[in-house]
PDB file of C-alpha atoms in Angstrom:
ATOM      1  CA  UNK A   1      71.854  45.745 108.463  1.00 88.00           C
ATOM      2  CA  UNK A   2      70.349  48.697 106.599  1.00 95.00           C
ATOM      3  CA  UNK A   3      72.439  51.200 104.720  1.00 96.00           C
ATOM      4  CA  UNK A   4      71.233  54.613 103.550  1.00 97.00           C
ATOM      5  CA  UNK A   5      72.940  56.422 100.709  1.00 95.00           C
ATOM      6  CA  UNK A   6      72.039  60.052  99.946  1.00 95.00           C
ATOM      7  CA  UNK A   7      72.641  61.985  96.813  1.00 94.00           C
ATOM      8  CA  UNK A   8      71.611  65.207  95.220  1.00 95.00           C
ATOM      9  CA  UNK A   9      73.069  67.937  97.429  1.00 94.00           C
ATOM     10  CA  UNK A  10      74.999  70.806  96.142  1.00 97.00           C
ATOM     11  CA  UNK A  11      75.203  74.607  95.691  1.00 98.00           C
ATOM     12  CA  UNK A  12      72.233  76.512  94.375  1.00 98.00           C
ATOM     13  CA  UNK A  13      71.160  80.168  94.286  1.00 98.00           C
ATOM     14  CA  UNK A  14      68.286  81.409  96.391  1.00 98.00           C
ATOM     15  CA  UNK A  15      65.009  80.616  94.710  1.00 98.00           C
ATOM     16  CA  UNK A  16      66.409  77.573  93.007  1.00 98.00           C
ATOM     17  CA  UNK A  17      65.624  73.886  93.430  1.00 98.00           C
ATOM     18  CA  UNK A  18      67.372  70.661  94.400  1.00 98.00           C
ATOM     19  CA  UNK A  19      66.160  67.115  94.690  1.00 98.00           C
ATOM     20  CA  UNK A  20      67.650  64.829  97.323  1.00 98.00           C
ATOM     21  CA  UNK A  21      67.478  61.062  97.059  1.00 98.00           C
ATOM     22  CA  UNK A  22      68.056  58.424  99.657  1.00 98.00           C
ATOM     23  CA  UNK A  23      68.274  54.737  98.796  1.00 97.00           C
ATOM     24  CA  UNK A  24      67.963  52.091 101.503  1.00 97.00           C
ATOM     25  CA  UNK A  25      69.706  48.721 100.975  1.00 95.00           C
ATOM     26  CA  UNK A  26      70.589  45.681 103.021  1.00 94.00           C
ATOM     27  CA  UNK A  27      68.269  43.303 104.910  1.00 92.00           C
ATOM     28  CA  UNK A  28      64.931  45.090 104.755  1.00 92.00           C
ATOM     29  CA  UNK A  29      61.679  43.402 105.710  1.00 91.00           C
ATOM     30  CA  UNK A  30      59.751  46.694 105.962  1.00 91.00           C
ATOM     31  CA  UNK A  31      60.209  50.369 106.416  1.00 93.00           C
ATOM     32  CA  UNK A  32      58.046  52.132 108.982  1.00 93.00           C
ATOM     33  CA  UNK A  33      59.099  55.580 108.077  1.00 96.00           C
ATOM     34  CA  UNK A  34      61.702  57.527 106.154  1.00 97.00           C
ATOM     35  CA  UNK A  35      62.574  61.109 106.603  1.00 97.00           C
ATOM     36  CA  UNK A  36      65.024  63.956 106.150  1.00 98.00           C
ATOM     37  CA  UNK A  37      66.760  65.890 108.895  1.00 98.00           C
ATOM     38  CA  UNK A  38      69.137  68.801 108.633  1.00 98.00           C
ATOM     39  CA  UNK A  39      71.836  70.207 110.829  1.00 98.00           C
ATOM     40  CA  UNK A  40      73.957  73.359 110.834  1.00 97.00           C
ATOM     41  CA  UNK A  41      77.020  73.786 112.988  1.00 94.00           C
ATOM     42  CA  UNK A  42      76.254  74.560 116.567  1.00 95.00           C
ATOM     43  CA  UNK A  43      72.605  73.646 116.333  1.00 96.00           C
ATOM     44  CA  UNK A  44      70.609  70.493 116.964  1.00 97.00           C
ATOM     45  CA  UNK A  45      69.562  68.256 114.093  1.00 97.00           C
ATOM     46  CA  UNK A  46      65.981  69.022 113.086  1.00 97.00           C
ATOM     47  CA  UNK A  47      63.336  67.042 111.335  1.00 98.00           C
ATOM     48  CA  UNK A  48      62.534  68.529 107.941  1.00 98.00           C
ATOM     49  CA  UNK A  49      60.046  66.002 106.520  1.00 98.00           C
ATOM     50  CA  UNK A  50      58.931  62.500 107.101  1.00 98.00           C
ATOM     51  CA  UNK A  51      56.797  59.975 105.257  1.00 98.00           C
ATOM     52  CA  UNK A  52      55.379  56.964 107.034  1.00 96.00           C
ATOM     53  CA  UNK A  53      54.366  53.559 105.734  1.00 93.00           C
ATOM     54  CA  UNK A  54      50.762  54.713 105.107  1.00 94.00           C
ATOM     55  CA  UNK A  55      52.014  57.461 102.869  1.00 94.00           C
ATOM     56  CA  UNK A  56      51.203  60.245 105.286  1.00 97.00           C
ATOM     57  CA  UNK A  57      53.663  63.075 105.389  1.00 98.00           C
ATOM     58  CA  UNK A  58      54.686  65.761 107.856  1.00 98.00           C
ATOM     59  CA  UNK A  59      56.878  68.827 107.445  1.00 98.00           C
ATOM     60  CA  UNK A  60      58.550  71.364 109.694  1.00 98.00           C
ATOM     61  CA  UNK A  61      56.676  74.671 109.341  1.00 98.00           C
ATOM     62  CA  UNK A  62      59.602  76.487 107.735  1.00 97.00           C
ATOM     63  CA  UNK A  63      59.515  74.260 104.611  1.00 98.00           C
ATOM     64  CA  UNK A  64      55.799  73.728 104.158  1.00 98.00           C
ATOM     65  CA  UNK A  65      54.736  74.696 100.662  1.00 98.00           C
ATOM     66  CA  UNK A  66      58.308  74.589  99.380  1.00 98.00           C
ATOM     67  CA  UNK A  67      59.488  71.007 100.027  1.00 98.00           C
ATOM     68  CA  UNK A  68      57.871  67.781  99.096  1.00 98.00           C
ATOM     69  CA  UNK A  69      58.823  64.358 100.376  1.00 98.00           C
ATOM     70  CA  UNK A  70      57.919  61.285  98.324  1.00 97.00           C
ATOM     71  CA  UNK A  71      58.939  57.689  98.062  1.00 97.00           C
ATOM     72  CA  UNK A  72      59.352  54.793  95.701  1.00 96.00           C
ATOM     73  CA  UNK A  73      58.520  51.834  97.898  1.00 93.00           C
ATOM     74  CA  UNK A  74      59.639  49.307  95.289  1.00 94.00           C
ATOM     75  CA  UNK A  75      63.069  50.840  95.368  1.00 95.00           C
ATOM     76  CA  UNK A  76      63.121  51.659  99.106  1.00 95.00           C
ATOM     77  CA  UNK A  77      63.980  55.132  98.104  1.00 97.00           C
ATOM     78  CA  UNK A  78      62.786  58.460  99.488  1.00 98.00           C
ATOM     79  CA  UNK A  79      63.079  61.856  97.782  1.00 98.00           C
ATOM     80  CA  UNK A  80      63.033  65.443  98.968  1.00 98.00           C
ATOM     81  CA  UNK A  81      62.124  67.956  96.306  1.00 98.00           C
ATOM     82  CA  UNK A  82      63.215  71.362  97.522  1.00 98.00           C
ATOM     83  CA  UNK A  83      61.884  74.411  95.681  1.00 98.00           C
ATOM     84  CA  UNK A  84      62.165  78.144  96.372  1.00 98.00           C
ATOM     85  CA  UNK A  85      65.301  77.485  98.447  1.00 98.00           C
ATOM     86  CA  UNK A  86      66.426  80.094 100.889  1.00 98.00           C
ATOM     87  CA  UNK A  87      69.871  80.714 102.410  1.00 98.00           C
ATOM     88  CA  UNK A  88      68.541  79.518 105.763  1.00 97.00           C
ATOM     89  CA  UNK A  89      68.019  76.103 104.198  1.00 98.00           C
ATOM     90  CA  UNK A  90      71.716  75.726 104.016  1.00 98.00           C
ATOM     91  CA  UNK A  91      72.645  72.647 106.086  1.00 98.00           C
ATOM     92  CA  UNK A  92      73.802  69.103 105.964  1.00 98.00           C
ATOM     93  CA  UNK A  93      70.787  66.986 105.141  1.00 98.00           C
ATOM     94  CA  UNK A  94      70.589  63.534 106.627  1.00 98.00           C
ATOM     95  CA  UNK A  95      68.327  60.658 105.578  1.00 98.00           C
ATOM     96  CA  UNK A  96      66.709  58.662 108.283  1.00 98.00           C
ATOM     97  CA  UNK A  97      64.843  55.354 108.233  1.00 97.00           C
ATOM     98  CA  UNK A  98      63.018  53.304 110.761  1.00 95.00           C
ATOM     99  CA  UNK A  99      63.193  49.797 109.342  1.00 93.00           C
ATOM    100  CA  UNK A 100      62.714  46.207 110.196  1.00 91.00           C
ATOM    101  CA  UNK A 101      65.048  43.505 109.020  1.00 91.00           C
ATOM    102  CA  UNK A 102      63.540  40.498 110.739  1.00 87.00           C
ATOM    103  CA  UNK A 103      60.031  39.364 111.642  1.00 86.00           C
ATOM    104  CA  UNK A 104      60.738  39.874 115.348  1.00 86.00           C
ATOM    105  CA  UNK A 105      62.083  43.399 114.887  1.00 83.00           C
ATOM    106  CA  UNK A 106      60.241  46.369 116.320  1.00 85.00           C
ATOM    107  CA  UNK A 107      62.230  48.678 114.044  1.00 87.00           C
ATOM    108  CA  UNK A 108      65.635  50.195 114.228  1.00 93.00           C
ATOM    109  CA  UNK A 109      66.808  53.692 113.397  1.00 95.00           C
ATOM    110  CA  UNK A 110      69.340  54.218 110.632  1.00 97.00           C
ATOM    111  CA  UNK A 111      71.150  57.324 109.307  1.00 97.00           C
ATOM    112  CA  UNK A 112      72.779  58.225 106.046  1.00 97.00           C
ATOM    113  CA  UNK A 113      76.130  59.954 105.846  1.00 96.00           C
ATOM    114  CA  UNK A 114      74.659  63.329 105.036  1.00 96.00           C
ATOM    115  CA  UNK A 115      74.754  65.534 101.999  1.00 97.00           C
ATOM    116  CA  UNK A 116      75.578  69.244 101.973  1.00 97.00           C
ATOM    117  CA  UNK A 117      73.027  71.730 100.622  1.00 98.00           C
ATOM    118  CA  UNK A 118      74.234  75.316 100.309  1.00 98.00           C
ATOM    119  CA  UNK A 119      71.972  78.084  99.170  1.00 98.00           C
ATOM    120  CA  UNK A 120      73.676  81.333  98.198  1.00 97.00           C
ATOM    121  CA  UNK A 121      71.923  84.697  98.452  1.00 94.00           C
TER     122      UNK A 121
END
């Protein structure tokens, strides 16, 4: 019922910047939270940043001060501005949303298809 489409990944040198975007579409009554996760082969997917409906944000310690999550509620879109990128930020980044489609919903979890971010040293 809700589809997430990410964009903005790519290859960048260490110290560079990238901006990821994730647009939600479909039957959306409300979005409780949107966030970004990342995963490297052989490791568990980890939460990078999340923004909840109130606008509060939270980040994994390794990206604090370098990454900024923001949203455009009118467009159901979330962004991740990534600055001072490091090789260890290399991963597939996934958009996640907890959204309601119907008045009786408690919220369902949705994932995007993922976008590759590669940071060269």
